Amino acid sequence: MGVGEGAARLKLTPLLPPYARVAPLVIDRVGIIVDRLIPETESSETVYSDTVAFPADRNRLTLNDISITMDAPSEDLRVTLQLLSGTTLLFEGSQTVTVVRGQRTGNTVIPVFYQGPGNNLTSLVLGPRDTVVQPGAT
């Protein structure tokens, strides 16, 4: 499939931490936000935003052919992936990707990091001292 003259296409894969699919909240959606960076003003504008399903029976998701209308022959875009459970943000990661008009990017792998409930936890105390909690238990 060709890429339009004024567009570029992105191919993205979130890089999940090994524990991501065993969390108590199930990742069921992926939010994609693409911002055009505007260096002269140190700001950005959103040029693409969408949320897609992430089937529970899959451990990997690749997002193909995200079409971005270009303002210049080559642009730096900030791509943010958000892994969600319903509307609750669990993981998020961003990366700058250089795109070229009329071309498709290679597969861009974006690492994501836990941002969900308890992400700012600084300590955890279990009691009494002989309490044992196995991974995945409540």
Coordinates of N, CA and C in Angstrom, one line a residue:
M1 N 0.8 -1.2 0.0 CA 0.0 0.0 0.0 C 0.9 1.2 0.0
G2 N 0.6 2.2 -0.9 CA 1.4 3.4 -0.9 C 1.1 4.3 0.1
V3 N 2.0 5.3 0.4 CA 1.7 6.3 1.4 C 1.5 7.6 0.6
G4 N 0.5 8.4 1.0 CA 0.1 9.6 0.3 C 1.3 10.6 0.3
E5 N 1.3 11.5 -0.7 CA 2.4 12.5 -0.8 C 2.6 13.3 0.4
G6 N 1.5 13.7 1.0 CA 1.6 14.6 2.2 C 1.5 13.9 3.5
A7 N 1.7 12.6 3.5 CA 1.5 11.8 4.8 C 2.7 10.9 5.0
A8 N 2.8 10.5 6.2 CA 3.7 9.4 6.6 C 2.9 8.4 7.4
R9 N 3.4 7.2 7.5 CA 2.7 6.2 8.3 C 3.6 5.6 9.4
L10 N 3.0 5.4 10.5 CA 3.7 4.9 11.7 C 3.3 3.5 12.0
K11 N 4.3 2.7 12.4 CA 4.0 1.3 12.9 C 4.6 1.3 14.3
L12 N 3.8 1.0 15.3 CA 4.1 1.1 16.7 C 3.9 -0.2 17.5
T13 N 4.7 -0.5 18.4 CA 4.5 -1.6 19.3 C 4.8 -1.2 20.8
P14 N 3.9 -1.3 21.7 CA 4.2 -1.0 23.1 C 5.1 -2.2 23.6
L15 N 6.1 -1.8 24.4 CA 7.0 -2.8 25.0 C 6.5 -2.9 26.5
L16 N 5.8 -4.0 26.8 CA 5.3 -4.2 28.1 C 6.3 -4.8 29.1
P17 N 6.2 -4.3 30.3 CA 7.0 -5.0 31.3 C 6.5 -6.4 31.5
P18 N 7.3 -7.4 32.0 CA 6.9 -8.8 32.1 C 5.6 -9.0 33.0
Y19 N 5.4 -8.1 34.0 CA 4.3 -8.3 34.9 C 3.0 -7.6 34.4
A20 N 3.0 -6.9 33.3 CA 1.9 -6.1 32.9 C 0.6 -6.9 32.7
R21 N 0.6 -8.1 32.2 CA -0.6 -8.8 32.0 C -1.1 -9.6 33.2
V22 N -0.4 -9.6 34.3 CA -0.8 -10.3 35.5 C -1.3 -9.4 36.6
A23 N -1.4 -8.1 36.3 CA -1.9 -7.1 37.3 C -3.4 -7.4 37.5
P24 N -3.9 -6.9 38.7 CA -5.3 -7.1 39.0 C -6.3 -6.4 38.0
L25 N -5.8 -5.3 37.5 CA -6.6 -4.6 36.4 C -6.2 -5.1 35.1
V26 N -7.1 -5.4 34.2 CA -6.8 -6.0 32.9 C -6.6 -4.9 31.9
I27 N -5.5 -4.9 31.1 CA -5.3 -3.9 30.0 C -6.2 -4.3 28.9
D28 N -7.1 -3.4 28.5 CA -8.1 -3.8 27.5 C -8.1 -2.7 26.4
R29 N -7.4 -1.7 26.5 CA -7.4 -0.6 25.5 C -6.0 0.1 25.4
V30 N -5.7 0.6 24.3 CA -4.4 1.3 24.1 C -4.8 2.7 23.5
G31 N -4.3 3.7 24.2 CA -4.5 5.1 23.6 C -3.2 5.5 22.9
I32 N -3.4 6.1 21.7 CA -2.3 6.6 20.9 C -2.5 8.1 20.7
I33 N -1.4 8.8 21.1 CA -1.4 10.3 20.9 C -0.2 10.6 20.2
V34 N -0.3 11.4 19.1 CA 0.9 11.8 18.3 C 0.9 13.3 18.3
D35 N 2.0 13.9 18.8 CA 2.1 15.4 18.8 C 3.2 15.8 17.9
R36 N 2.9 16.9 17.1 CA 3.9 17.5 16.3 C 4.7 18.5 17.2
L37 N 6.0 18.3 17.2 CA 6.9 19.2 18.0 C 7.1 20.5 17.3
I38 N 7.0 21.6 18.0 CA 7.2 22.9 17.3 C 8.4 23.6 18.1
P39 N 9.6 23.3 17.5 CA 10.8 23.7 18.3 C 10.9 25.2 18.6
E40 N 10.5 26.1 17.6 CA 10.7 27.5 17.8 C 9.8 28.0 19.0
T41 N 8.8 27.3 19.3 CA 7.9 27.8 20.5 C 8.0 26.8 21.6
E42 N 8.8 25.7 21.5 CA 8.9 24.7 22.5 C 7.6 24.2 23.0
S43 N 6.7 24.1 22.0 CA 5.3 23.5 22.3 C 5.0 22.4 21.3
S44 N 3.8 21.9 21.3 CA 3.4 20.8 20.4 C 1.9 21.0 20.1
E45 N 1.5 20.3 19.0 CA 0.1 20.2 18.7 C -0.2 18.7 18.4
T46 N -1.4 18.3 18.9 CA -1.8 16.9 18.7 C -2.3 16.8 17.2
V47 N -1.7 15.8 16.5 CA -2.1 15.6 15.1 C -2.8 14.3 14.9
Y48 N -2.8 13.4 16.0 CA -3.5 12.1 15.9 C -3.8 11.7 17.3
S49 N -5.0 11.2 17.6 CA -5.4 10.7 18.9 C -6.5 9.6 18.6
D50 N -6.3 8.4 19.2 CA -7.3 7.3 19.0 C -7.1 6.3 20.2
T51 N -8.1 5.6 20.4 CA -8.0 4.5 21.4 C -8.5 3.2 20.7
V52 N -7.7 2.1 20.8 CA -8.1 0.9 20.2 C -8.1 -0.3 21.2
A53 N -8.9 -1.3 20.9 CA -9.0 -2.4 21.8 C -7.7 -3.2 21.9
F54 N -7.4 -3.8 23.0 CA -6.3 -4.7 23.2 C -6.9 -6.0 23.8
P55 N -7.1 -7.0 22.9 CA -7.8 -8.2 23.3 C -7.1 -8.9 24.4
A56 N -7.9 -9.4 25.4 CA -7.3 -10.0 26.6 C -6.5 -11.3 26.3
D57 N -6.8 -11.9 25.1 CA -6.0 -13.2 24.8 C -4.7 -12.9 24.1
R58 N -4.3 -11.6 24.0 CA -3.1 -11.3 23.3 C -2.1 -10.7 24.3
N59 N -0.8 -11.1 24.0 CA 0.3 -10.5 24.9 C 1.1 -9.4 24.1
R60 N 0.8 -9.2 22.9 CA 1.5 -8.3 22.1 C 0.5 -7.6 21.1
L61 N 0.8 -6.3 20.9 CA -0.1 -5.5 20.0 C 0.8 -4.6 19.2
T62 N 0.6 -4.7 17.9 CA 1.3 -3.8 16.9 C 0.3 -3.0 16.2
L63 N 0.5 -1.7 16.2 CA -0.4 -0.7 15.6 C 0.2 -0.3 14.3
N64 N -0.5 -0.7 13.2 CA 0.0 -0.5 11.9 C -0.6 0.7 11.2
D65 N 0.1 1.3 10.3 CA -0.5 2.3 9.4 C -1.3 3.4 10.0
I66 N -0.7 4.0 11.0 CA -1.3 5.3 11.6 C -0.8 6.4 10.6
S67 N -1.8 7.0 9.9 CA -1.5 8.0 8.9 C -1.4 9.4 9.6
I68 N -0.3 10.1 9.3 CA 0.0 11.4 9.8 C 0.2 12.4 8.7
T69 N -0.6 13.4 8.6 CA -0.4 14.5 7.6 C 0.8 15.3 8.0
M70 N 1.6 15.5 7.0 CA 2.9 16.2 7.3 C 2.8 17.7 6.9
D71 N 3.6 18.5 7.7 CA 3.7 19.9 7.4 C 5.0 20.2 6.7
A72 N 6.0 19.3 6.8 CA 7.3 19.4 6.2 C 7.8 18.1 5.7
P73 N 8.8 18.0 4.9 CA 9.3 16.8 4.3 C 9.7 15.8 5.4
S74 N 10.2 16.3 6.5 CA 10.6 15.4 7.7 C 10.2 16.1 8.9
E75 N 9.7 15.3 9.9 CA 9.3 15.9 11.1 C 9.6 15.0 12.3
D76 N 9.8 15.6 13.5 CA 9.9 14.9 14.7 C 8.6 14.9 15.4
L77 N 8.0 13.7 15.7 CA 6.8 13.6 16.4 C 7.0 12.9 17.7
R78 N 6.2 13.4 18.8 CA 6.3 12.7 20.0 C 5.1 11.7 20.0
V79 N 5.3 10.4 20.2 CA 4.3 9.4 20.2 C 4.2 8.9 21.6
T80 N 2.9 9.0 22.1 CA 2.6 8.5 23.5 C 1.7 7.4 23.4
L81 N 2.0 6.3 24.1 CA 1.1 5.1 24.2 C 0.6 5.0 25.6
Q82 N -0.7 4.8 25.8 CA -1.3 4.7 27.1 C -2.0 3.3 27.1
L83 N -1.7 2.5 28.1 CA -2.3 1.2 28.2 C -3.4 1.4 29.3
L84 N -4.6 1.1 29.0 CA -5.7 1.4 29.9 C -6.5 0.1 30.3
S85 N -7.1 0.2 31.5 CA -8.1 -0.7 31.9 C -9.4 0.1 32.0
G86 N -10.3 -0.1 31.0 CA -11.4 0.8 30.9 C -10.9 2.2 30.7
T87 N -11.2 3.1 31.6 CA -10.6 4.5 31.5 C -9.5 4.8 32.5
T88 N -9.0 3.7 33.2 CA -8.0 3.9 34.2 C -6.6 3.7 33.5
L89 N -5.8 4.7 33.5 CA -4.4 4.6 33.0 C -3.6 3.7 33.8
L90 N -3.0 2.7 33.2 CA -2.1 1.7 33.9 C -0.6 2.0 33.5
F91 N -0.3 2.0 32.3 CA 1.1 2.2 31.8 C 1.1 3.3 30.7
E92 N 2.2 4.0 30.6 CA 2.4 5.0 29.6 C 3.8 5.2 29.3
G93 N 4.1 5.5 28.0 CA 5.4 5.8 27.5 C 5.4 6.7 26.3
S94 N 6.4 7.5 26.1 CA 6.5 8.4 25.0 C 7.9 8.3 24.4
Q95 N 7.9 8.5 23.1 CA 9.2 8.5 22.4 C 9.1 9.4 21.2
T96 N 10.2 10.1 20.9 CA 10.2 11.0 19.7 C 10.6 10.1 18.5
V97 N 9.8 10.2 17.4 CA 10.0 9.5 16.2 C 10.1 10.4 15.0
T98 N 11.2 10.2 14.2 CA 11.3 11.1 13.0 C 10.6 10.4 11.9
V99 N 9.7 11.1 11.2 CA 9.0 10.6 10.1 C 9.3 11.4 8.8
V100 N 9.2 10.7 7.7 CA 9.5 11.3 6.4 C 8.3 11.2 5.5
R101 N 7.9 12.3 4.9 CA 6.8 12.4 4.0 C 6.9 11.3 3.0
G102 N 5.7 10.6 2.8 CA 5.7 9.6 1.7 C 6.3 8.3 2.1
Q103 N 6.8 8.1 3.3 CA 7.4 6.9 3.8 C 6.7 6.3 5.0
R104 N 6.9 5.0 5.2 CA 6.4 4.3 6.3 C 7.6 4.1 7.3
T105 N 7.4 4.3 8.6 CA 8.4 4.1 9.5 C 8.6 2.6 9.7
G106 N 9.8 2.2 10.2 CA 10.0 0.8 10.6 C 9.2 0.7 11.9
N107 N 9.2 -0.5 12.5 CA 8.5 -0.8 13.7 C 9.1 0.0 14.9
T108 N 8.4 0.9 15.5 CA 8.9 1.7 16.6 C 8.4 1.1 17.9
V109 N 9.3 0.6 18.7 CA 9.0 -0.1 20.0 C 9.1 1.0 21.0
I110 N 8.0 1.2 21.8 CA 7.9 2.2 22.8 C 7.8 1.6 24.2
P111 N 8.8 1.7 25.0 CA 8.7 1.1 26.4 C 7.6 1.9 27.2
V112 N 6.8 1.2 28.0 CA 5.8 1.9 28.8 C 6.1 1.5 30.3
F113 N 5.7 2.4 31.1 CA 6.0 2.3 32.6 C 4.7 2.5 33.4
Y114 N 4.7 1.8 34.5 CA 3.5 1.8 35.3 C 3.2 3.2 35.8
Q115 N 1.9 3.6 35.6 CA 1.5 4.9 36.0 C 0.1 4.8 36.8
G116 N -0.3 3.6 37.0 CA -1.6 3.4 37.6 C -1.7 3.6 39.0
P117 N -2.8 3.1 39.6 CA -3.1 3.2 41.1 C -1.9 2.7 41.9
G118 N -1.5 3.5 42.8 CA -0.4 3.1 43.7 C 1.0 3.4 43.1
N119 N 1.1 4.0 42.0 CA 2.4 4.2 41.3 C 3.3 5.1 42.2
N120 N 2.8 5.9 43.1 CA 3.7 6.7 43.9 C 3.9 6.1 45.3
L121 N 3.6 4.8 45.4 CA 3.8 4.1 46.7 C 5.3 4.1 47.1
T122 N 5.6 4.5 48.3 CA 6.9 4.6 48.7 C 7.3 3.5 49.7
S123 N 6.3 2.9 50.4 CA 6.6 1.7 51.2 C 5.3 0.9 51.4
L124 N 5.5 -0.3 51.8 CA 4.4 -1.3 52.0 C 4.8 -2.1 53.3
V125 N 3.9 -2.1 54.2 CA 4.2 -2.9 55.4 C 3.1 -3.9 55.5
L126 N 3.5 -5.2 55.7 CA 2.6 -6.3 55.9 C 2.7 -6.7 57.3
G127 N 1.5 -7.0 57.9 CA 1.5 -7.5 59.2 C 0.4 -8.5 59.5
P128 N 0.5 -9.4 60.4 CA 1.7 -9.5 61.2 C 2.9 -10.1 60.5
R129 N 4.0 -10.1 61.1 CA 5.3 -10.4 60.5 C 5.3 -11.8 59.8
D130 N 4.5 -12.7 60.1 CA 4.5 -14.0 59.5 C 3.5 -14.1 58.3
T131 N 3.0 -12.9 57.9 CA 2.1 -12.8 56.7 C 2.8 -13.1 55.4
V132 N 2.2 -13.9 54.6 CA 2.8 -14.2 53.3 C 1.8 -13.9 52.2
V133 N 2.2 -13.2 51.2 CA 1.3 -12.9 50.1 C 2.1 -13.3 48.8
Q134 N 1.4 -14.2 48.1 CA 2.0 -14.7 46.8 C 1.6 -13.8 45.7
P135 N 2.5 -13.7 44.6 CA 2.2 -12.9 43.5 C 0.8 -13.1 43.0
G136 N 0.0 -12.1 42.7 CA -1.3 -12.2 42.2 C -2.4 -12.4 43.2
A137 N -2.0 -12.6 44.5 CA -3.0 -12.8 45.6 C -3.4 -11.4 46.1
T138 N -4.5 -11.4 46.8 CA -5.0 -10.2 47.4 C -4.8 -10.1 48.9

